mmCIF file of C-alpha atoms in Angstrom:
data_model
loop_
_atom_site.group_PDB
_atom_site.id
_atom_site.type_symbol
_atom_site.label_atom_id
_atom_site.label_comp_id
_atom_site.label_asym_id
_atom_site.label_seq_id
_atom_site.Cartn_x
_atom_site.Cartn_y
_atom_site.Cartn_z
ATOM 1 C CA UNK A 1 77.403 114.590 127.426
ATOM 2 C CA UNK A 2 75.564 115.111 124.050
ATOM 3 C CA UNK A 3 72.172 115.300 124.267
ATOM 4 C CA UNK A 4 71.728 112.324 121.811
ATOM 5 C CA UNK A 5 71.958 109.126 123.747
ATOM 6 C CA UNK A 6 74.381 106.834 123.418
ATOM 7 C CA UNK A 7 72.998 103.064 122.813
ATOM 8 C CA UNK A 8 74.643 101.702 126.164
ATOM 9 C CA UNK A 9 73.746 104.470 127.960
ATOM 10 C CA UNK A 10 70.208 104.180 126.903
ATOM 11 C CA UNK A 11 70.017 100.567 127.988
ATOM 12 C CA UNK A 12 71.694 101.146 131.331
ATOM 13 C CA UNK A 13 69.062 103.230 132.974
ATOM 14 C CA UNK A 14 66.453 101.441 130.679
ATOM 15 C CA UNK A 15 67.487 98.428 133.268
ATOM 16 C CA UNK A 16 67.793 100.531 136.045
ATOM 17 C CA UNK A 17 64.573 101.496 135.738
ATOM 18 C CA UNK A 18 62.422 98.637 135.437
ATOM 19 C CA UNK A 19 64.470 95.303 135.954
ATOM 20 C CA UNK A 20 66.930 96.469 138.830
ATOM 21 C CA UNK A 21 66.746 96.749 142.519
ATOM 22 C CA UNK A 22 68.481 99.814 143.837
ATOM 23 C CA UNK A 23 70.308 101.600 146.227
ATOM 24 C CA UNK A 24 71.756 98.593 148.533
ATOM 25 C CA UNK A 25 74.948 100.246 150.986
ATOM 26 C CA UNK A 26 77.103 98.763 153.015
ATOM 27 C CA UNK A 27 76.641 101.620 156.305
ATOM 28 C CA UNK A 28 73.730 104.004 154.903
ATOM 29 C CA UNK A 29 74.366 105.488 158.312
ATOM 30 C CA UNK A 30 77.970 106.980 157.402
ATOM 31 C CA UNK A 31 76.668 108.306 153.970
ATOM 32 C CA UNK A 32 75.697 112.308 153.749
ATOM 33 C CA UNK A 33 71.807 112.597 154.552
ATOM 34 C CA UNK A 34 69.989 111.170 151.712
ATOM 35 C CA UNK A 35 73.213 109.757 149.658
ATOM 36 C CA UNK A 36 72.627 106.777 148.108
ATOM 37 C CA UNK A 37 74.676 103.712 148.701
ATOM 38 C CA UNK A 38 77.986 102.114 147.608
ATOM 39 C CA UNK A 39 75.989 99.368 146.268
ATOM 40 C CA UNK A 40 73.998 101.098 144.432
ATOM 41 C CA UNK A 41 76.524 103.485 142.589
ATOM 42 C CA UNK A 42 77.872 100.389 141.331
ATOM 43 C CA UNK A 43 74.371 99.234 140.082
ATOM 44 C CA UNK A 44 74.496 95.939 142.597
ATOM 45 C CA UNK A 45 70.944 94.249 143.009
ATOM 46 C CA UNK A 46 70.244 94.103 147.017
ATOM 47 C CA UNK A 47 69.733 90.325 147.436
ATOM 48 C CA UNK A 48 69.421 89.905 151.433
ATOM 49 C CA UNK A 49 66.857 88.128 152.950
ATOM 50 C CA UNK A 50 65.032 91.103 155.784
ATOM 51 C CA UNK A 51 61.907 89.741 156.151
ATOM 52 C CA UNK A 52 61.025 86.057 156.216
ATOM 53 C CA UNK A 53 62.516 86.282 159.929
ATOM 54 C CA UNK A 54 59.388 88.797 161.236
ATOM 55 C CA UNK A 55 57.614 86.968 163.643
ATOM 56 C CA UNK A 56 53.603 87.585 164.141
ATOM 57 C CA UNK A 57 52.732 90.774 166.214
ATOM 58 C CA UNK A 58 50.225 89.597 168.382
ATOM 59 C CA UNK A 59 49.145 93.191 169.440
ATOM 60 C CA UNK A 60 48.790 94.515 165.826
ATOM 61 C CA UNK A 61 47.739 91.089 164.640
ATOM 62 C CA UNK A 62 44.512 91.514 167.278
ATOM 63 C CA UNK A 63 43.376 94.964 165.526
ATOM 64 C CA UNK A 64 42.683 92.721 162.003
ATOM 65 C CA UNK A 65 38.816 92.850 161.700
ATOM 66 C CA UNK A 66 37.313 89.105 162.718
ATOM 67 C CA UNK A 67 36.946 88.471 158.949
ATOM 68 C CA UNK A 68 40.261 89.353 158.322
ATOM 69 C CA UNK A 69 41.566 87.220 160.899
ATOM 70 C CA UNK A 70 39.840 84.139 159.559
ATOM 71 C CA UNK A 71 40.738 84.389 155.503
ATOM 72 C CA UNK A 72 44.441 85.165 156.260
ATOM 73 C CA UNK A 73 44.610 86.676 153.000
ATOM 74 C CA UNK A 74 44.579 90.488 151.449
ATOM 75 C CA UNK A 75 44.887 91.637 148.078
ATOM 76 C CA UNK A 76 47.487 94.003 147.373
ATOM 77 C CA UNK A 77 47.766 96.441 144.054
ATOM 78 C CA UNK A 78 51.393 97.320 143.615
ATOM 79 C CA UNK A 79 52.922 99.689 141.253
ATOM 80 C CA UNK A 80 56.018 98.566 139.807
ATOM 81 C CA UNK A 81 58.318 101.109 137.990
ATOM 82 C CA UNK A 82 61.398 102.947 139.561
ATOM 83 C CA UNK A 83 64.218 101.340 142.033
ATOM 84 C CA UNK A 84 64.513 101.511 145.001
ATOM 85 C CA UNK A 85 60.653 101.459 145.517
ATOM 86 C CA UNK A 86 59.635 98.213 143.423
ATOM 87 C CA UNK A 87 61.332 97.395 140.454
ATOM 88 C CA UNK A 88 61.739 93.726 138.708
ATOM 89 C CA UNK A 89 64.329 91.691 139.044
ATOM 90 C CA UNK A 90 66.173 90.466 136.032
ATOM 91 C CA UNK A 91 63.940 87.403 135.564
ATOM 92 C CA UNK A 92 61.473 89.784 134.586
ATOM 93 C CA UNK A 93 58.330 88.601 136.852
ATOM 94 C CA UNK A 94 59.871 89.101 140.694
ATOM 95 C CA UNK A 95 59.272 92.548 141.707
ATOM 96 C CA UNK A 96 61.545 94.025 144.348
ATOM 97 C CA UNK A 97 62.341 97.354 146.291
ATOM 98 C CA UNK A 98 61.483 99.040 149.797
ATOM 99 C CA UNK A 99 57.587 99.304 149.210
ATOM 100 C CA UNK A 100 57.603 95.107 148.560
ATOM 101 C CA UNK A 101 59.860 94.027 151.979
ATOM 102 C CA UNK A 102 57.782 96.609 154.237
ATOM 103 C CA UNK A 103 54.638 94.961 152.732
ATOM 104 C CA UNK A 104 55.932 91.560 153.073
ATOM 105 C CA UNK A 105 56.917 92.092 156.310
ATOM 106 C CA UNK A 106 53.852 94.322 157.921
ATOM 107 C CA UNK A 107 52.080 90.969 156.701
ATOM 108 C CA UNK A 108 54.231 88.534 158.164
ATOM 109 C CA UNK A 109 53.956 90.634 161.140
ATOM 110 C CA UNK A 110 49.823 90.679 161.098
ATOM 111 C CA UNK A 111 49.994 87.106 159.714
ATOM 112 C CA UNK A 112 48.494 87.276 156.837
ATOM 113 C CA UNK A 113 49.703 86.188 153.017
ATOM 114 C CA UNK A 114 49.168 88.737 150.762
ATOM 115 C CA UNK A 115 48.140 88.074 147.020
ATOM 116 C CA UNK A 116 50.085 90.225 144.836
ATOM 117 C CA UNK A 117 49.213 91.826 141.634
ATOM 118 C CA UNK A 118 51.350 94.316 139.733
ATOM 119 C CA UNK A 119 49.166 97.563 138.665
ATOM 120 C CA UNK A 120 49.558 101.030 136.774
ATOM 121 C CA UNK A 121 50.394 103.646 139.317
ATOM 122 C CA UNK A 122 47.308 105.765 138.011
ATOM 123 C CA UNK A 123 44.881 103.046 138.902
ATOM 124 C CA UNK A 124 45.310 101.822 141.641
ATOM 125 C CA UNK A 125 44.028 104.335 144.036
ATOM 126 C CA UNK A 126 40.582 104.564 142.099
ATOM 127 C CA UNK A 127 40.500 100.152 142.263
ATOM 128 C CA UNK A 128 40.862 100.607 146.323
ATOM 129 C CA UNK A 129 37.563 102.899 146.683
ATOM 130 C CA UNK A 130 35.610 100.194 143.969
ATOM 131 C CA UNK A 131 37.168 97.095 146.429
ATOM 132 C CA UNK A 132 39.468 95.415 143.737
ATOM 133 C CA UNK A 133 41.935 95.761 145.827
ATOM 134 C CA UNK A 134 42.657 95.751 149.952
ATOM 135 C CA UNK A 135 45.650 97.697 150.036
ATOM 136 C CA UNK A 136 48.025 99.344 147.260
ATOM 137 C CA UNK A 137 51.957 100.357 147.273
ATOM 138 C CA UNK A 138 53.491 102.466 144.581
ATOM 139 C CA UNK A 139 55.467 105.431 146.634
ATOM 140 C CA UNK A 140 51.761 106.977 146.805
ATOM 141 C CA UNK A 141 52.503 110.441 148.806
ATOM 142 C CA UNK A 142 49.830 111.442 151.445
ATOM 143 C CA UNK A 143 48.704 114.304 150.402
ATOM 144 C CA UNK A 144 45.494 116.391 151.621
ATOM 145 C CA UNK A 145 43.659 116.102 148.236
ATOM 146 C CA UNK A 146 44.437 112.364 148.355
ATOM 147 C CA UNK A 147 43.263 112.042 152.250
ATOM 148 C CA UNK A 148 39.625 113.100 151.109
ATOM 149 C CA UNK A 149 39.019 109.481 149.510
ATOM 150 C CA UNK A 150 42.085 107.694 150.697
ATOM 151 C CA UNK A 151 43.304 106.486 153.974
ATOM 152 C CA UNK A 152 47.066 106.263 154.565
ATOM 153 C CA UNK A 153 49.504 104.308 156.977
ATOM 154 C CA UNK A 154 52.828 106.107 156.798
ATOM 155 C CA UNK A 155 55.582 103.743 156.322
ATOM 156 C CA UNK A 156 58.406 106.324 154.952
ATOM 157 C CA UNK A 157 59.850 110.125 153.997
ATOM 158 C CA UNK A 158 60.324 110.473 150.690
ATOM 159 C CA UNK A 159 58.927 113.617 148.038
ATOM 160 C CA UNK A 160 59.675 115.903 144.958
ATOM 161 C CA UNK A 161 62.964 116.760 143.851
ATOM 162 C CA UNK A 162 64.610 117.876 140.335
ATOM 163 C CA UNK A 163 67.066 116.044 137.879
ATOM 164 C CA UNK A 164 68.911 117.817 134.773
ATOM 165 C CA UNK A 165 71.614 117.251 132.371
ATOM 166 C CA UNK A 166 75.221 118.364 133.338
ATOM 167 C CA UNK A 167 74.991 121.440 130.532
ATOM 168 C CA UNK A 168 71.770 122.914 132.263
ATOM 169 C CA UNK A 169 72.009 126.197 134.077
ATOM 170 C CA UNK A 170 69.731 125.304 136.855
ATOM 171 C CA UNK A 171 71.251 125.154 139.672
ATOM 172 C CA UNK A 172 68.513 124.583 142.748
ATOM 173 C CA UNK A 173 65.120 125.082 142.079
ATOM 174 C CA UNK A 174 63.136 126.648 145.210
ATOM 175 C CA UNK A 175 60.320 128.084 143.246
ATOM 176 C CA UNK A 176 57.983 126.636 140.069
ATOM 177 C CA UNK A 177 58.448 130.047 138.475
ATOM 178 C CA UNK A 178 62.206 129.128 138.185
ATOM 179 C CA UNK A 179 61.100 126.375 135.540
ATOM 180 C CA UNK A 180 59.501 128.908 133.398
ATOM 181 C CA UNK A 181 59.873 128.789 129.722
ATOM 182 C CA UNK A 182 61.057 124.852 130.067
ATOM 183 C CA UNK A 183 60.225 121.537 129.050
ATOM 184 C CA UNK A 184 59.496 119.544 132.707
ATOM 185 C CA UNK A 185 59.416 115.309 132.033
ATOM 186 C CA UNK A 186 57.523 113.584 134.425
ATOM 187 C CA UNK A 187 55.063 110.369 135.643
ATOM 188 C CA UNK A 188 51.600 110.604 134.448
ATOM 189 C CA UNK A 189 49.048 110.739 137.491
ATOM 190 C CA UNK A 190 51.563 111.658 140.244
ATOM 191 C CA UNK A 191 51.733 114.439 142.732
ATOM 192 C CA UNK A 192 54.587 115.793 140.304
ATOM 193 C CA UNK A 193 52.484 115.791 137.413
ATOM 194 C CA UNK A 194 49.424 117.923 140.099
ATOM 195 C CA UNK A 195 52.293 120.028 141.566
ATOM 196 C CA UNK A 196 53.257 121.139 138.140
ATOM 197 C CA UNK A 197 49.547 121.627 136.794
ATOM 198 C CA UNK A 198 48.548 123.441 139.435
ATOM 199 C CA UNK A 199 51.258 125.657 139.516
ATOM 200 C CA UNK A 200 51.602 126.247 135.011
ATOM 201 C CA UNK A 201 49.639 129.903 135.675
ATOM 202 C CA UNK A 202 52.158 131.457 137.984
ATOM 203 C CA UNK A 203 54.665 131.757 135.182
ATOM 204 C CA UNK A 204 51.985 133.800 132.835
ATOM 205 C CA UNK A 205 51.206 135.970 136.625
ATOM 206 C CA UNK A 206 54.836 136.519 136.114
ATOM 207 C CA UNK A 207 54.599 137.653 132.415
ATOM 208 C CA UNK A 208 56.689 134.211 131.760
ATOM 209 C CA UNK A 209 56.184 131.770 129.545
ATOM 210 C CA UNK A 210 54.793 128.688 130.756
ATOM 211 C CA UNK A 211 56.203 125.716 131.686
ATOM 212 C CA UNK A 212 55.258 122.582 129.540
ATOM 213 C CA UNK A 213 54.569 119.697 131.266
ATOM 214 C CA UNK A 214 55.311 115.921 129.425
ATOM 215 C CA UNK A 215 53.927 112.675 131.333
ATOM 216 C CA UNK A 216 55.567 109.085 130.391
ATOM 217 C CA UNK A 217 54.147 105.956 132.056
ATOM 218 C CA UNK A 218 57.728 104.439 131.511
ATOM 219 C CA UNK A 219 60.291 105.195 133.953
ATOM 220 C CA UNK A 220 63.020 104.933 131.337
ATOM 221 C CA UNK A 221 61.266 107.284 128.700
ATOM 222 C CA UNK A 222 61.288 109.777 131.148
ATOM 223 C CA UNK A 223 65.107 109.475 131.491
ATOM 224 C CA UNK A 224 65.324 109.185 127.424
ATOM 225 C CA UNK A 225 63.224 112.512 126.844
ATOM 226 C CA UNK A 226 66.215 114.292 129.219
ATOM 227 C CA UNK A 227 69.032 112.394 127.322
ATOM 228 C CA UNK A 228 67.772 113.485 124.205
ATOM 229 C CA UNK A 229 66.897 116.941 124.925
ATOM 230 C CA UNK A 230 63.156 116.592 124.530
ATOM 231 C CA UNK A 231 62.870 117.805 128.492
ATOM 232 C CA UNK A 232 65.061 120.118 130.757
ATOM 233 C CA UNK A 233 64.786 118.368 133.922
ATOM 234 C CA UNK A 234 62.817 115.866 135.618
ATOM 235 C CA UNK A 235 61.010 115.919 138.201
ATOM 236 C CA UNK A 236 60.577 112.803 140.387
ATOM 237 C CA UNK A 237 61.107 111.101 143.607
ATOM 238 C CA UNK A 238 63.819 112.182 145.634
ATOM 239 C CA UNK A 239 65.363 108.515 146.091
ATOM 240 C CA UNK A 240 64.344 107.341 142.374
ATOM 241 C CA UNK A 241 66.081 110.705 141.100
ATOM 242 C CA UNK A 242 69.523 109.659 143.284
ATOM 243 C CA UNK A 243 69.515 106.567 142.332
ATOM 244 C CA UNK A 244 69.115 107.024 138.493
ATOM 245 C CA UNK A 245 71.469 109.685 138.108
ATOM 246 C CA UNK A 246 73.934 107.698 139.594
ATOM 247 C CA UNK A 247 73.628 104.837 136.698
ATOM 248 C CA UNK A 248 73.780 107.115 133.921
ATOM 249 C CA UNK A 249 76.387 109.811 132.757
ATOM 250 C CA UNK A 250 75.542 112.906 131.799
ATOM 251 C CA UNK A 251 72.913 114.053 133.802
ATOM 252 C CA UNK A 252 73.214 115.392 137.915
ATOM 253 C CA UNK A 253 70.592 115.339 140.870
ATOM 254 C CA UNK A 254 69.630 118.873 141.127
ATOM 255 C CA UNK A 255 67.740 119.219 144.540
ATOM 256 C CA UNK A 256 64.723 118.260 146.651
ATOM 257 C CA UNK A 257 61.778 120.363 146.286
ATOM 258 C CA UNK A 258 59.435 119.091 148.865
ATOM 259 C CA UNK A 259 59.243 115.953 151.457
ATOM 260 C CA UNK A 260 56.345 113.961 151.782
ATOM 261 C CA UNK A 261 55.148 110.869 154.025
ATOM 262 C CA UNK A 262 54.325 107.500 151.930
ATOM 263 C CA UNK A 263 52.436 105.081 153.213
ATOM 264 C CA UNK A 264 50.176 102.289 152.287
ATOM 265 C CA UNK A 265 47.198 103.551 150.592
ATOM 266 C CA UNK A 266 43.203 102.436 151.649
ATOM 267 C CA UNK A 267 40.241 102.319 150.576
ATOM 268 C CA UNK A 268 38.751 105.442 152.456
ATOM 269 C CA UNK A 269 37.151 104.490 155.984
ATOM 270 C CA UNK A 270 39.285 101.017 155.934
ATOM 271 C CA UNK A 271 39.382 99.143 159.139
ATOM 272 C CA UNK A 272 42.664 97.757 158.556
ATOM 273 C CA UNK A 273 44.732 100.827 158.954
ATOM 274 C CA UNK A 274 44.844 100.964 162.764
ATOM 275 C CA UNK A 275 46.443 96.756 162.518
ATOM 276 C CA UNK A 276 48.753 98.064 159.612
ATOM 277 C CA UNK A 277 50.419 101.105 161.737
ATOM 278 C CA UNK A 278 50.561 99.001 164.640
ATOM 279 C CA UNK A 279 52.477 96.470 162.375
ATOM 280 C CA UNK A 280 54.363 99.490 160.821
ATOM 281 C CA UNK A 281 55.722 100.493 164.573
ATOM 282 C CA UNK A 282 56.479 97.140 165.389
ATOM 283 C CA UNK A 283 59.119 96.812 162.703
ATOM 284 C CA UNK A 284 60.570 99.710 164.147
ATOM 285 C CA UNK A 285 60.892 98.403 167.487
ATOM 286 C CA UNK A 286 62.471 95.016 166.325
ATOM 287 C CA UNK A 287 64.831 96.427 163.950
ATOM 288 C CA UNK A 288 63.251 95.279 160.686
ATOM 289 C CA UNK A 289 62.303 98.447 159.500
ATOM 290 C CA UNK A 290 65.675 100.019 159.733
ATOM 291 C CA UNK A 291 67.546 96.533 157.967
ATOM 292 C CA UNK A 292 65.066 97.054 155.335
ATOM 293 C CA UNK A 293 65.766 100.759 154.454
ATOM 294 C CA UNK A 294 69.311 99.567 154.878
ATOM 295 C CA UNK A 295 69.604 97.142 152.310
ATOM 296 C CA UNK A 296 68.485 100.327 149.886
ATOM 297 C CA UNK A 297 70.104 102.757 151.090
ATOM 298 C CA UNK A 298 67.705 104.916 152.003
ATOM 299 C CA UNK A 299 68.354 105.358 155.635
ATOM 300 C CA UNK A 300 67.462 109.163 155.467
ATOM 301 C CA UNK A 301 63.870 108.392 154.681
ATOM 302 C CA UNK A 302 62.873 106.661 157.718
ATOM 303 C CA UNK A 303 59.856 107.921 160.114
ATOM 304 C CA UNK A 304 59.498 108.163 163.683
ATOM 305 C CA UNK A 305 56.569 106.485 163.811
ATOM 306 C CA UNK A 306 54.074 105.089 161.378
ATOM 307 C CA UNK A 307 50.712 108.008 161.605
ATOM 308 C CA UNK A 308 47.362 107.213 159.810
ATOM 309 C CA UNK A 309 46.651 110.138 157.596
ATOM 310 C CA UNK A 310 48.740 112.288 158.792
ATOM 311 C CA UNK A 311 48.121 115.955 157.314
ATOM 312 C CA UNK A 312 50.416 116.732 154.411
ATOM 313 C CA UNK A 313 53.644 118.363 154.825
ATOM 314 C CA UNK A 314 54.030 121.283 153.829
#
């Protein structure tokens, strides 16, 4: 495909990126590990209901703090950007994906109603430690730098992985070094974004030229910097990179890089986390957990069990 995008093109993964839901299947199950689903290949919008029938966890519901317990009501920060982890619907105010149902339904779960506001990735982790905010979503990896003033409750397995256009020579990348003398389009305050920075000076140890690194807030001018030959690859989430690449032409999922846990991200010392894994572990048992990553087809990303903090994989 040319590396000047073609108008349609351009607004297809414009949409996919910030007014779709993603990745719905009919049997993630029979899919190859990590596939995404028939639904969303075809660019279907997931519309079953997996959540308003979670009944209250007593148990987990007990571990709320007293306070808690009596308001019946959290604030949640949620970052809203690629499918399948929230995403807005075409009406352009519901949000939607895998991070929003496992929220909704941990709270239905703890019975509580959660107030929802939509916020930039890059703030809301700094808005938890200040109190703006009880609890935020946004794909937010555990990682140990982030585990020094953030508490985590692990809800999924997701991570780093690479995306280029079908003319690239890359192949796999297994080592940084490997992107050496390219343009690498990414989202501004992510673990991508750290991975890469932190990494830039091995290419000059090599005697290679460094890597440049662009950040985009927007999902879709990430996509439109690849199209149009502005970056070489992308690096991203390993389900936002499947899905994408399988709503535009042109460009191929190259391969994943690292796996990380996600979880629900805390203000650091929170009281709430044991009551949220205890919620987390609950939709496991019931079978809510698994409908949800179901519905977008992300089946390969489930946990064993929902850990608070767990050290970062590496």
């Amino acid at each position: 495909m040319p590396r000047t995008r073609h108008t349609a093109a351009f607004a297809l993964i414009t949409v996919a990126a910030l007014a779709l839901t993603a990745c719905g299947s009919d049997d993630p199950a029979a899919a190859p590990a990590g596939a995404v689903g028939t639904a969303a290949a075809k660019g279907k919008i997931p519309t079953q209901d997996v959540v308003s029938s979670v009944r209250k966890n007593q148990a987990a519901a007990a571990l709320l703090p007293a306070d808690v317990r009596a308001s019946g009501t959290l604030t949640i920060a949620s970052s809203v950007g690629s499918p399948p982890g929230a995403t807005y619907l075409p009406d352009g105010k519901t949000v939607a994906g895998t991070d929003i149902d496992i929220a909704d339904a941990a709270a239905r779960a703890l019975g509580l109603r959660l107030k929802r506001e939509t916020a930039a990735f890059e703030a809301i982790l700094p808005a938890l430690d200040s109190g703006k905010y009880n609890l935020g979503t946004g794909n937010f990896g555990v990682t140990d730098e982030r585990r020094r003033t953030i508490d985590f409750v692990t809800y999924l397995n997701d991570g780093q992985g690479f995306a280029v256009r079908d003319d690239s020579r890359l192949a796999k990348v297994t080592d940084l070094t490997q992107l050496c003398g390219l343009t690498v389009g990414t989202a501004a305050g992510t673990t991508f974004e750290a991975t890469l920075e932190e990494n830039r000076h091995r290419c000059a140890d090599a005697g290679k030229k460094p890597y440049d690194v662009k950040t985009y807030s927007d999902p879709g001018a990430i996509w439109a910097s690849l199209q149009q030959g502005r970056s070489d690859v992308v690096m991203s989430t390993i389900n936002g990179l499947r899905y994408a690449v399988g709503q535009q032409e042109g460009v191929r999922f190259l391969n994943e890089f690292k796996r990380l846990d996600v979880g629900f991200a805390f203000k650091k010392g929170t009281p709430l986390a044991p009551a949220f894994q205890a919620a987390v572990n609950g939709l496991k048992a019931d079978g809510t957990y698994d409908r949800i990553l179901k519905k977008w087809g992300i089946g390969a990303s489930a946990i064993e069990t929902s850990q608070i903090s767990p050290p970062e994989i590496k």
